[in-house]
PDB file of N, CA and C in Angstrom:
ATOM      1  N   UNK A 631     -93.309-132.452 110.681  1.00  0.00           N
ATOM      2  CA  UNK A 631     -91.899-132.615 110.356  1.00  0.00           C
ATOM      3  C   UNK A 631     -91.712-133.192 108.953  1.00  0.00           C
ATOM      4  N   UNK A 632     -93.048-134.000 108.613  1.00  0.00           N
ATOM      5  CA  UNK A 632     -92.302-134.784 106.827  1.00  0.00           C
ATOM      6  C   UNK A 632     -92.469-133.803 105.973  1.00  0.00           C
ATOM      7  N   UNK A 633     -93.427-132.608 106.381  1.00  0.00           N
ATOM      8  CA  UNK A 633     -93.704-131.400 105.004  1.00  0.00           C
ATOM      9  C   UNK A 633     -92.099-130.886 104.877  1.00  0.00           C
ATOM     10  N   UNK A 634     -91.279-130.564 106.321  1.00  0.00           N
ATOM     11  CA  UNK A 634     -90.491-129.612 106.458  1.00  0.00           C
ATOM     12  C   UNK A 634     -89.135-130.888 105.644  1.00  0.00           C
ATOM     13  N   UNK A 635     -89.304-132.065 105.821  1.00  0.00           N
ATOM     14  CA  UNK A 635     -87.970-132.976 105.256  1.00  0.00           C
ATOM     15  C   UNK A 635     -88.552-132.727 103.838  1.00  0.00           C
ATOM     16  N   UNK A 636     -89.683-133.110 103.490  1.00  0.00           N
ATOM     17  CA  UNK A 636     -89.835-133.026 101.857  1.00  0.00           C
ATOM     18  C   UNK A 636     -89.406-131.524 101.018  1.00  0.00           C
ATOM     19  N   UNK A 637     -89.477-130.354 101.726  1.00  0.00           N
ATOM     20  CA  UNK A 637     -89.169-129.057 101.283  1.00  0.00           C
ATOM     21  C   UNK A 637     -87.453-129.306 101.327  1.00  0.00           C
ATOM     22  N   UNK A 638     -87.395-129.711 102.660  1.00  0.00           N
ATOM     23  CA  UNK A 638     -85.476-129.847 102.729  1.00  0.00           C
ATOM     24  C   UNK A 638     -84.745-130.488 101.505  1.00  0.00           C
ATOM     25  N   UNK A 639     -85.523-131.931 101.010  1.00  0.00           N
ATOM     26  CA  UNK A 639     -85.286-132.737  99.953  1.00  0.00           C
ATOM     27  C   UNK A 639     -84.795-131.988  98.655  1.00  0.00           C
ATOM     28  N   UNK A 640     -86.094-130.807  98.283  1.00  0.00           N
ATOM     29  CA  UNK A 640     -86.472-130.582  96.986  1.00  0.00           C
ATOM     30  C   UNK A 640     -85.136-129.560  97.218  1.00  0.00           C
ATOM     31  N   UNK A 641     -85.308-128.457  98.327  1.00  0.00           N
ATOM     32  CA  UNK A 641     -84.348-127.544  98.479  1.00  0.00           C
ATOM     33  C   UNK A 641     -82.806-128.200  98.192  1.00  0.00           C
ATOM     34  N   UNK A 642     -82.360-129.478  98.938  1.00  0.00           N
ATOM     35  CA  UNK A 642     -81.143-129.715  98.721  1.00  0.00           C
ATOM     36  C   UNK A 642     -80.844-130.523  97.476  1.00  0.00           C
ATOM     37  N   UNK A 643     -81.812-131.230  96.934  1.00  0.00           N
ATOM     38  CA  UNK A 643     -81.591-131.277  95.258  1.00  0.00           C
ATOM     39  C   UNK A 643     -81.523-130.291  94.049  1.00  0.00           C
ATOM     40  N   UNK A 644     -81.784-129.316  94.732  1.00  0.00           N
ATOM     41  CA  UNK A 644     -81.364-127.923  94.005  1.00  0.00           C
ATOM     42  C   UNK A 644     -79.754-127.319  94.347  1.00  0.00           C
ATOM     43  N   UNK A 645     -79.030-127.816  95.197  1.00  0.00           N
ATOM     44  CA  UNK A 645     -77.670-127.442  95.688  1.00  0.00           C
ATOM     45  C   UNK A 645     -78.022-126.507  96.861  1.00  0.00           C
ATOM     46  N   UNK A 646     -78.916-126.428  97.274  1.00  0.00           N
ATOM     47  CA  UNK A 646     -78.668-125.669  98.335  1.00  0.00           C
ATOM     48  C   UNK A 646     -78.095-126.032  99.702  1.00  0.00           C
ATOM     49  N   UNK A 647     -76.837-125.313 100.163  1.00  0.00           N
ATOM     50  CA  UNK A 647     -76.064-125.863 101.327  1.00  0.00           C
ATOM     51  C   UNK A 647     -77.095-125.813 102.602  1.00  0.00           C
ATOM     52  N   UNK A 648     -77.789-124.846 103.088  1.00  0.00           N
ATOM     53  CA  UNK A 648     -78.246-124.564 104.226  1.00  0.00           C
ATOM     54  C   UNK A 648     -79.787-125.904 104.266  1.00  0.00           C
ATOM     55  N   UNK A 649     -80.252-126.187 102.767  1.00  0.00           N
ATOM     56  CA  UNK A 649     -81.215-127.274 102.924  1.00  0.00           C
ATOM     57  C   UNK A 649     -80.364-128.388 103.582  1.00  0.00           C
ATOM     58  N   UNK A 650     -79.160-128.625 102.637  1.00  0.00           N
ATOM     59  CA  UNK A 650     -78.260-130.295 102.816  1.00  0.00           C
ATOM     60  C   UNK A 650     -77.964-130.045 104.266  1.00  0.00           C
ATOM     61  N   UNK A 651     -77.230-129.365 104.926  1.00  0.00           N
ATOM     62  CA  UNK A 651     -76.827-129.417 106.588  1.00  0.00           C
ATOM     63  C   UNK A 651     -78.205-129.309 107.293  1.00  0.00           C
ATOM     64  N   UNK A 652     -79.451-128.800 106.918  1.00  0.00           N
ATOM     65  CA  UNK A 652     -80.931-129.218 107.913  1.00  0.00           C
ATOM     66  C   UNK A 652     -81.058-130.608 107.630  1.00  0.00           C
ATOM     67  N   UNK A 653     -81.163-131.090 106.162  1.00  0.00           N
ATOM     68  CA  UNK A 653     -80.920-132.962 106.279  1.00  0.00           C
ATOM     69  C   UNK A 653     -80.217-133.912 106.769  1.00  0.00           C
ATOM     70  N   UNK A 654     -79.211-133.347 107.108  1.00  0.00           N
ATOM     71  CA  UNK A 654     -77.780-133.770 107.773  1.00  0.00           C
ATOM     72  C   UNK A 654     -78.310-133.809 109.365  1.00  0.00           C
ATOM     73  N   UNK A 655     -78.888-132.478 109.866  1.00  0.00           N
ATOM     74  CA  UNK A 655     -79.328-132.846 111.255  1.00  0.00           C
ATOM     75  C   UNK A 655     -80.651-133.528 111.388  1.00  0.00           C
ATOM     76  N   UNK A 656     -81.253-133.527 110.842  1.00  0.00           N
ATOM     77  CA  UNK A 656     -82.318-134.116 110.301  1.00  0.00           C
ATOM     78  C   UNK A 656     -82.051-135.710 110.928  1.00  0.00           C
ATOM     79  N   UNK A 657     -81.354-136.109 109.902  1.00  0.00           N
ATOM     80  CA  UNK A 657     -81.200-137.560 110.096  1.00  0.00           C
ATOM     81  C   UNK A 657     -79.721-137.779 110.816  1.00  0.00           C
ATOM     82  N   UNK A 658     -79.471-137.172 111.317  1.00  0.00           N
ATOM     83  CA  UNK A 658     -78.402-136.892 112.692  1.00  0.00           C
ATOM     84  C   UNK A 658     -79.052-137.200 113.978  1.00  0.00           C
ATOM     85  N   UNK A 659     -79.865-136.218 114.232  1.00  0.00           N
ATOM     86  CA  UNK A 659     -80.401-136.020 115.855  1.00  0.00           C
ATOM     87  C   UNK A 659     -81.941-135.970 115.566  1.00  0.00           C
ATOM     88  N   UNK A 660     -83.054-135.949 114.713  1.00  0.00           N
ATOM     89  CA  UNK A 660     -84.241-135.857 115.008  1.00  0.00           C
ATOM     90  C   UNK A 660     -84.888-137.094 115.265  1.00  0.00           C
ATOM     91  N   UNK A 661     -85.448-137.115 116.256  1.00  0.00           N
ATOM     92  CA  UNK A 661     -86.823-138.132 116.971  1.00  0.00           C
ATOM     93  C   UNK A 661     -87.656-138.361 116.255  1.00  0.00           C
ATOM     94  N   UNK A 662     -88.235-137.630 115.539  1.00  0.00           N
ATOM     95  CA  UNK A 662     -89.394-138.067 114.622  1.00  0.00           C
ATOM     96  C   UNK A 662     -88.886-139.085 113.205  1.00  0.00           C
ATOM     97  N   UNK A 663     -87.679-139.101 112.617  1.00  0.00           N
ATOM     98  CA  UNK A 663     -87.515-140.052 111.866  1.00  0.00           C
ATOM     99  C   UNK A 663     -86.479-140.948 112.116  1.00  0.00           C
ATOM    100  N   UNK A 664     -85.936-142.085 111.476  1.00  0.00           N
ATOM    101  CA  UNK A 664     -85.007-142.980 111.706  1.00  0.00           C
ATOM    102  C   UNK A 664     -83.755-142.449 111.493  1.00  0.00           C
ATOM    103  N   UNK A 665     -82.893-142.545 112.482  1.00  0.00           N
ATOM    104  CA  UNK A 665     -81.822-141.667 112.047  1.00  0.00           C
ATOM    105  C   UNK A 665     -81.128-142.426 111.296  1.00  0.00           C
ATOM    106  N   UNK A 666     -79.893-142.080 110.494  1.00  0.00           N
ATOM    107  CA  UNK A 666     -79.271-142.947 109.715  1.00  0.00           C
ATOM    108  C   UNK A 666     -77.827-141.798 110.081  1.00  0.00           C
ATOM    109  N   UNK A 667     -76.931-142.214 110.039  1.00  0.00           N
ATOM    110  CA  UNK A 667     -75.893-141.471 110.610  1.00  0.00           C
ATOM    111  C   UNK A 667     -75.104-141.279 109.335  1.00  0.00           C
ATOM    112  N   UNK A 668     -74.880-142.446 108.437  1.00  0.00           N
ATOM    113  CA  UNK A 668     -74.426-142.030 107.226  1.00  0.00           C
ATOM    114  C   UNK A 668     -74.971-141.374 106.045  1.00  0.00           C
ATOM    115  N   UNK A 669     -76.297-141.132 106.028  1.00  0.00           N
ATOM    116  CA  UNK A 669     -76.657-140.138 105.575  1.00  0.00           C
ATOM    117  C   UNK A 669     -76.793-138.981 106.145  1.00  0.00           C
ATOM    118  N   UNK A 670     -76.870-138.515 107.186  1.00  0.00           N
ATOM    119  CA  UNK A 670     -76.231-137.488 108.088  1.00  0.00           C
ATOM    120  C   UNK A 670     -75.040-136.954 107.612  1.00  0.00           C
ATOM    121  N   UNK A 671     -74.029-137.739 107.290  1.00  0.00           N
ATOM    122  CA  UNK A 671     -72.890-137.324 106.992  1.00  0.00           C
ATOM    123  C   UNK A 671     -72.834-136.991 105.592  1.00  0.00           C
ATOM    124  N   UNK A 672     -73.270-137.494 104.822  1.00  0.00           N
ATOM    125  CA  UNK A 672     -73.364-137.122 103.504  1.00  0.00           C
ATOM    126  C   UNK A 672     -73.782-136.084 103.321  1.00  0.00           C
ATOM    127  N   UNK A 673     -74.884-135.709 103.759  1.00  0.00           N
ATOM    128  CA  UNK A 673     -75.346-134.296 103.388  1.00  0.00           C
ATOM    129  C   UNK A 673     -74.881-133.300 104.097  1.00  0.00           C
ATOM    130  N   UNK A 674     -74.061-133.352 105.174  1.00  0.00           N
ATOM    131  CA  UNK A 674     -72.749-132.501 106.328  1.00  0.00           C
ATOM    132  C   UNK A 674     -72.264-132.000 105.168  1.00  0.00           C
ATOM    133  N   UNK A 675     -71.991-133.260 104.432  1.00  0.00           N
ATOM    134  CA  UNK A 675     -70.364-133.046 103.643  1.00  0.00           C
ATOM    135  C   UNK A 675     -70.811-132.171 102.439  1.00  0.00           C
ATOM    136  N   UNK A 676     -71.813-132.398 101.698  1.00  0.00           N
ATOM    137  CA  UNK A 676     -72.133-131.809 100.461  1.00  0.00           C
ATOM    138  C   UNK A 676     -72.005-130.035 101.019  1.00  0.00           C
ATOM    139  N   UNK A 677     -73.232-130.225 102.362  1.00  0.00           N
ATOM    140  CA  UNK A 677     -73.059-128.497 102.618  1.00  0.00           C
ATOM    141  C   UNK A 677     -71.395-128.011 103.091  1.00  0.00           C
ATOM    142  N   UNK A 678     -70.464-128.402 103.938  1.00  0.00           N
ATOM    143  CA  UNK A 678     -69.301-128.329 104.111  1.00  0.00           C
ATOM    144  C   UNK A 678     -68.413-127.992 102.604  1.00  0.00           C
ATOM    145  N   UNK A 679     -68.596-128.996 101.339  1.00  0.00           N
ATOM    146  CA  UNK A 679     -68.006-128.336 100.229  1.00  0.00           C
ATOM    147  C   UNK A 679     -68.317-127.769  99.674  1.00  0.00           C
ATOM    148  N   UNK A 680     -68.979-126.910 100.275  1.00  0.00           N
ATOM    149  CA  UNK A 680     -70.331-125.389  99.490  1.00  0.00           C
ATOM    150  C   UNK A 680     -69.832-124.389 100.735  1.00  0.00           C
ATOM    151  N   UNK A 681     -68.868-124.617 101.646  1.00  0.00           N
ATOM    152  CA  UNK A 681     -68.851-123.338 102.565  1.00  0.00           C
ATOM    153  C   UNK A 681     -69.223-123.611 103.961  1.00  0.00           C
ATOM    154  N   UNK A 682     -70.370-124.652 104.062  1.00  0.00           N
ATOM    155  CA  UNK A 682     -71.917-124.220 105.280  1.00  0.00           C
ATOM    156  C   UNK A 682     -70.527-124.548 106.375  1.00  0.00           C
ATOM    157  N   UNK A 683     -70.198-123.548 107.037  1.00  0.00           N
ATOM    158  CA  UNK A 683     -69.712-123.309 108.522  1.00  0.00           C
ATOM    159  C   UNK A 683     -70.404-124.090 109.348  1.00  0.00           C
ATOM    160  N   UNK A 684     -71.260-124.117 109.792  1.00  0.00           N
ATOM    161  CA  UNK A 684     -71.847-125.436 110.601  1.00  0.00           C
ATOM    162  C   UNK A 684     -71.675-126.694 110.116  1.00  0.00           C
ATOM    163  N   UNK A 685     -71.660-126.792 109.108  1.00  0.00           N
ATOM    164  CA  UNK A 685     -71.429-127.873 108.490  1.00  0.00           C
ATOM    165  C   UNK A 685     -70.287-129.102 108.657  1.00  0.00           C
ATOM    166  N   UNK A 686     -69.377-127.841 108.291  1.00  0.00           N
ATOM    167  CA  UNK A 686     -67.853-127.932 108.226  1.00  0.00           C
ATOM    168  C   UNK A 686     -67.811-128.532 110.328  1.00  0.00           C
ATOM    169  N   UNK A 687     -68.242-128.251 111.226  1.00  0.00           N
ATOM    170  CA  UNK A 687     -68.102-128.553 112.738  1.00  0.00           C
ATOM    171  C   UNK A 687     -68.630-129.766 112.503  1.00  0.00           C
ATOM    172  N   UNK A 688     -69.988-129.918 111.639  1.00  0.00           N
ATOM    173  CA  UNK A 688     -70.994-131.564 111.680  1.00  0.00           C
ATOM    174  C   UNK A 688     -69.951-132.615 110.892  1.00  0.00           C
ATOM    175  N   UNK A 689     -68.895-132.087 110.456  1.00  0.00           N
ATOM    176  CA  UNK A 689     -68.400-133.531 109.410  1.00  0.00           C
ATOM    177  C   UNK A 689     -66.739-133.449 109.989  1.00  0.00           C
ATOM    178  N   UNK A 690     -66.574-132.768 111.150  1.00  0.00           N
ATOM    179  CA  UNK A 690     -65.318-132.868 112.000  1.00  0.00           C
ATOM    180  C   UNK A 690     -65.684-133.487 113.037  1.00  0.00           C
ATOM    181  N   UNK A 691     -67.123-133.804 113.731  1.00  0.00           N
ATOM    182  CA  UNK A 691     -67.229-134.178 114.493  1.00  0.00           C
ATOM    183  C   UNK A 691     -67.557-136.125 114.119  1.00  0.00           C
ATOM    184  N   UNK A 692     -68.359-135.812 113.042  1.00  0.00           N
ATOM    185  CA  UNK A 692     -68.382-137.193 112.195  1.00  0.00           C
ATOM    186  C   UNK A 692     -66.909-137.875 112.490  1.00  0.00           C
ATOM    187  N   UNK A 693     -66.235-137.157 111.543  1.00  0.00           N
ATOM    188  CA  UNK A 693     -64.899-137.804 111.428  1.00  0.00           C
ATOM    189  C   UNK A 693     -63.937-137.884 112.759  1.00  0.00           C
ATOM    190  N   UNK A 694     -64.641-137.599 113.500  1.00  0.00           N
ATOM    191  CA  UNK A 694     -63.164-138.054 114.731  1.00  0.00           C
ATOM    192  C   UNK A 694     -64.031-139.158 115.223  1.00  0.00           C
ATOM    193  N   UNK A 695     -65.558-139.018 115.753  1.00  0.00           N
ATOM    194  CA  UNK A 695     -66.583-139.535 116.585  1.00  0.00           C
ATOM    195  C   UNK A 695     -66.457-141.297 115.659  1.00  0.00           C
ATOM    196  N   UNK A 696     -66.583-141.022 114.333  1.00  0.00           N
ATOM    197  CA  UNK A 696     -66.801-142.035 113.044  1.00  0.00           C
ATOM    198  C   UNK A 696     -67.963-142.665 113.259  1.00  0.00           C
ATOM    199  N   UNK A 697     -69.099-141.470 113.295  1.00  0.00           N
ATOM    200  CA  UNK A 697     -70.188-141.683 112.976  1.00  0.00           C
ATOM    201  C   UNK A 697     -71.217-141.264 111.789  1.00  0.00           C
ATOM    202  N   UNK A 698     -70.984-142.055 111.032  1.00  0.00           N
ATOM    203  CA  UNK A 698     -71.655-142.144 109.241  1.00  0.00           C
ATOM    204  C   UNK A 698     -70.343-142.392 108.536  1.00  0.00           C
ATOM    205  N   UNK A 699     -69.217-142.705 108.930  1.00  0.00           N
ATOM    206  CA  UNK A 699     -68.067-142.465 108.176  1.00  0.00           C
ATOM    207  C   UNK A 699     -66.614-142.865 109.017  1.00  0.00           C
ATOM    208  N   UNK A 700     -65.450-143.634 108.656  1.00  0.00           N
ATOM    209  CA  UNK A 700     -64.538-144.352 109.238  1.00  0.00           C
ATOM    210  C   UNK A 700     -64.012-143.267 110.171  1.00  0.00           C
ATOM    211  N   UNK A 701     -63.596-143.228 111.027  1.00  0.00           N
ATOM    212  CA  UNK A 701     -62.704-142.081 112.325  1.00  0.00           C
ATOM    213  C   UNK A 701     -61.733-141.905 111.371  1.00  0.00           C
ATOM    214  N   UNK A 702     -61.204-140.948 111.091  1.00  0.00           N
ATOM    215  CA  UNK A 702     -60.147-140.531 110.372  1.00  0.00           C
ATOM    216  C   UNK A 702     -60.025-138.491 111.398  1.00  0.00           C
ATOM    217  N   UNK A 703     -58.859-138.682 112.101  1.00  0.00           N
ATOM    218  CA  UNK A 703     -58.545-137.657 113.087  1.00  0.00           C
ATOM    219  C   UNK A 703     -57.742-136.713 112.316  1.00  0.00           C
ATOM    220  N   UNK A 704     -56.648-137.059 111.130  1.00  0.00           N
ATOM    221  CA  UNK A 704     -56.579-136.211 110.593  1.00  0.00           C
ATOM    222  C   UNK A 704     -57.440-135.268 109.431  1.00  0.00           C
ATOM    223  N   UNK A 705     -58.625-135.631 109.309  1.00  0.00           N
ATOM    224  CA  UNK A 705     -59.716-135.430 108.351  1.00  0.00           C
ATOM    225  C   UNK A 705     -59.851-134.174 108.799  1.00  0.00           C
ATOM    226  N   UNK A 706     -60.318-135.035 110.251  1.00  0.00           N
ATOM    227  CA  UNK A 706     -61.469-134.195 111.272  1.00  0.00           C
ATOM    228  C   UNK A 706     -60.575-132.832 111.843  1.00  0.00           C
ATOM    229  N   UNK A 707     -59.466-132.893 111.641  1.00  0.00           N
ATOM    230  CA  UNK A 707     -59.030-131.457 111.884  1.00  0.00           C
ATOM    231  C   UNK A 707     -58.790-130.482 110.764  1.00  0.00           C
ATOM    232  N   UNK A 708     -58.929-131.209 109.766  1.00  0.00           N
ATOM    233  CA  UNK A 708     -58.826-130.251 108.420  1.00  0.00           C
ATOM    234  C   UNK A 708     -60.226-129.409 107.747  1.00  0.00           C
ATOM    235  N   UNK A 709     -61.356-130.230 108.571  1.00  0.00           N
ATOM    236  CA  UNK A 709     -62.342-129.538 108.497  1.00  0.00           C
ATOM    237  C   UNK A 709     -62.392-128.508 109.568  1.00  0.00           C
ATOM    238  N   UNK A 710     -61.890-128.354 110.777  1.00  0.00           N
ATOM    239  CA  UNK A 710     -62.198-127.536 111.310  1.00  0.00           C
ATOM    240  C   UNK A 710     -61.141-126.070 111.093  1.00  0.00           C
TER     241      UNK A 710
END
């Protein structure tokens, strides 16, 4: 799993949306590292203002849930 986060890294420091939303779940829901929820959300959000459709569901659910980020309900419906 750290080869596949370090490729995700390099990939989403290049702008790539589909790397930033695998980092986002990454440190969202994976077992093998420490999750951090607000960085979860950060990288939701970067892929979300690039388009990433999944994305855009990971940082509506952030924002109602207000996990990595304050509950804000009207946010969370403007992303979806």
């Amino acid at each position: 799993m750290n080869t596949a986060i370090l490729w995700y890294k390099l990939a989403a420091q290049k702008g790539f949306p589909a790397a930033e939303y695998q980092l986002g779940l990454v440190f969202a829901y994976a077992s093998t590292v420490k999750k951090d929820p607000t960085l979860a959300f950060e990288w939701f959000l970067k892929a979300a203002e690039k388009g990433h459709a999944q994305a855009h569901l990971e940082v509506a659910t952030c924002l109602q849930k207000g996990k990595g980020t304050i509950p804000h309900l009207e946010d969370a419906f403007a992303w979806l």
